[in-house]
């Protein structure tokens, strides 16, 4: 069990995924400063009820730790971050600090072992490669593993235009092939 800062969002982050953020609230600027100083991750969790700004009412039980890989001050003065998802966790207990920052005691879920991509899913790799080519500057931060079913299923789950609740269900699935079984028909039918 470990205590980490939480960033509740209206989006789901998968292990290995990239998350661009614009930070402006003082509680999150402080969180970023602390994470950079300590070289520690923070947790990203989906908001189930509430809003990104203000007091969050309810968040998902499963989230992904995130580490800052790049940052810069934006032209509008806000802090721009690029974060990479690392490891899934389960929230055991959540609390809110006086400054409004959410923190949680979490248990780390076992990292998914690489699984060879089944040949029947190879056409999905073509779609995925095309999507990644369109990412321009973000593409340089992607660490591709097109032969790994875990990596491919995570990237497809985050790139497809799915509702956040559907992405959350996919994040919570342990088996990459099960995730691919759900995603493949969405791509084959053109969504």
PDB file of N, CA, C and O in Angstrom, residues 117-126 149 152 177-178 180-181 184:
ATOM      1  N   UNK A 117       1.129 -10.681 -29.792  1.00  0.00           N
ATOM      2  CA  UNK A 117      -0.106 -10.317 -30.484  1.00  0.00           C
ATOM      3  C   UNK A 117      -0.510 -11.451 -31.417  1.00  0.00           C
ATOM      4  O   UNK A 117       0.272 -11.883 -32.272  1.00  0.00           O
ATOM      5  N   UNK A 118      -1.719 -11.937 -31.248  1.00  0.00           N
ATOM      6  CA  UNK A 118      -2.261 -12.994 -32.095  1.00  0.00           C
ATOM      7  C   UNK A 118      -2.377 -12.467 -33.527  1.00  0.00           C
ATOM      8  O   UNK A 118      -2.756 -11.314 -33.747  1.00  0.00           O
ATOM      9  N   UNK A 119      -2.070 -13.311 -34.501  1.00  0.00           N
ATOM     10  CA  UNK A 119      -2.105 -12.911 -35.918  1.00  0.00           C
ATOM     11  C   UNK A 119      -3.466 -12.362 -36.335  1.00  0.00           C
ATOM     12  O   UNK A 119      -3.541 -11.475 -37.191  1.00  0.00           O
ATOM     13  N   UNK A 120      -4.552 -12.834 -35.720  1.00  0.00           N
ATOM     14  CA  UNK A 120      -5.877 -12.348 -36.118  1.00  0.00           C
ATOM     15  C   UNK A 120      -6.079 -10.869 -35.784  1.00  0.00           C
ATOM     16  O   UNK A 120      -6.964 -10.229 -36.338  1.00  0.00           O
ATOM     17  N   UNK A 121      -5.239 -10.321 -34.896  1.00  0.00           N
ATOM     18  CA  UNK A 121      -5.355  -8.904 -34.543  1.00  0.00           C
ATOM     19  C   UNK A 121      -4.374  -8.023 -35.310  1.00  0.00           C
ATOM     20  O   UNK A 121      -4.329  -6.814 -35.104  1.00  0.00           O
ATOM     21  N   UNK A 122      -3.595  -8.610 -36.196  1.00  0.00           N
ATOM     22  CA  UNK A 122      -2.597  -7.845 -36.946  1.00  0.00           C
ATOM     23  C   UNK A 122      -3.204  -6.674 -37.724  1.00  0.00           C
ATOM     24  O   UNK A 122      -2.604  -5.599 -37.782  1.00  0.00           O
ATOM     25  N   UNK A 123      -4.402  -6.809 -38.315  1.00  0.00           N
ATOM     26  CA  UNK A 123      -4.990  -5.650 -39.009  1.00  0.00           C
ATOM     27  C   UNK A 123      -5.215  -4.438 -38.084  1.00  0.00           C
ATOM     28  O   UNK A 123      -5.204  -3.296 -38.536  1.00  0.00           O
ATOM     29  N   UNK A 124      -5.383  -4.692 -36.800  1.00  0.00           N
ATOM     30  CA  UNK A 124      -5.564  -3.588 -35.857  1.00  0.00           C
ATOM     31  C   UNK A 124      -4.290  -2.754 -35.722  1.00  0.00           C
ATOM     32  O   UNK A 124      -4.349  -1.555 -35.459  1.00  0.00           O
ATOM     33  N   UNK A 125      -3.154  -3.396 -35.929  1.00  0.00           N
ATOM     34  CA  UNK A 125      -1.875  -2.694 -35.835  1.00  0.00           C
ATOM     35  C   UNK A 125      -1.780  -1.641 -36.935  1.00  0.00           C
ATOM     36  O   UNK A 125      -1.279  -0.533 -36.713  1.00  0.00           O
ATOM     37  N   UNK A 126      -2.279  -1.953 -38.127  1.00  0.00           N
ATOM     38  CA  UNK A 126      -2.273  -0.976 -39.228  1.00  0.00           C
ATOM     39  C   UNK A 126      -3.061   0.260 -38.843  1.00  0.00           C
ATOM     40  O   UNK A 126      -2.604   1.393 -39.039  1.00  0.00           O
ATOM     41  N   UNK A 149       0.319  -7.620 -27.297  1.00  0.00           N
ATOM     42  CA  UNK A 149      -1.138  -7.480 -27.218  1.00  0.00           C
ATOM     43  C   UNK A 149      -1.555  -6.495 -26.124  1.00  0.00           C
ATOM     44  O   UNK A 149      -2.549  -5.778 -26.275  1.00  0.00           O
ATOM     45  N   UNK A 152      -0.853  -2.913 -27.581  1.00  0.00           N
ATOM     46  CA  UNK A 152      -1.784  -2.623 -28.678  1.00  0.00           C
ATOM     47  C   UNK A 152      -3.197  -2.403 -28.139  1.00  0.00           C
ATOM     48  O   UNK A 152      -3.867  -1.438 -28.520  1.00  0.00           O
ATOM     49  N   UNK A 177      -6.128  -9.921 -24.420  1.00  0.00           N
ATOM     50  CA  UNK A 177      -6.891 -10.534 -25.510  1.00  0.00           C
ATOM     51  C   UNK A 177      -8.387 -10.318 -25.330  1.00  0.00           C
ATOM     52  O   UNK A 177      -9.116 -10.138 -26.305  1.00  0.00           O
ATOM     53  N   UNK A 178      -8.840 -10.291 -24.101  1.00  0.00           N
ATOM     54  CA  UNK A 178     -10.248  -9.981 -23.839  1.00  0.00           C
ATOM     55  C   UNK A 178     -10.555  -8.538 -24.268  1.00  0.00           C
ATOM     56  O   UNK A 178     -11.580  -8.253 -24.860  1.00  0.00           O
ATOM     57  N   UNK A 180      -8.944  -6.882 -26.593  1.00  0.00           N
ATOM     58  CA  UNK A 180      -8.913  -6.868 -28.061  1.00  0.00           C
ATOM     59  C   UNK A 180     -10.189  -7.456 -28.652  1.00  0.00           C
ATOM     60  O   UNK A 180     -10.675  -6.980 -29.685  1.00  0.00           O
ATOM     61  N   UNK A 181     -10.745  -8.488 -28.012  1.00  0.00           N
ATOM     62  CA  UNK A 181     -12.013  -9.079 -28.479  1.00  0.00           C
ATOM     63  C   UNK A 181     -13.133  -8.041 -28.470  1.00  0.00           C
ATOM     64  O   UNK A 181     -14.001  -8.042 -29.332  1.00  0.00           O
ATOM     65  N   UNK A 184     -11.895  -5.065 -31.349  1.00  0.00           N
ATOM     66  CA  UNK A 184     -11.787  -5.428 -32.772  1.00  0.00           C
ATOM     67  C   UNK A 184     -13.081  -5.187 -33.540  1.00  0.00           C
ATOM     68  O   UNK A 184     -13.045  -4.578 -34.628  1.00  0.00           O
TER      69      UNK A 184
END
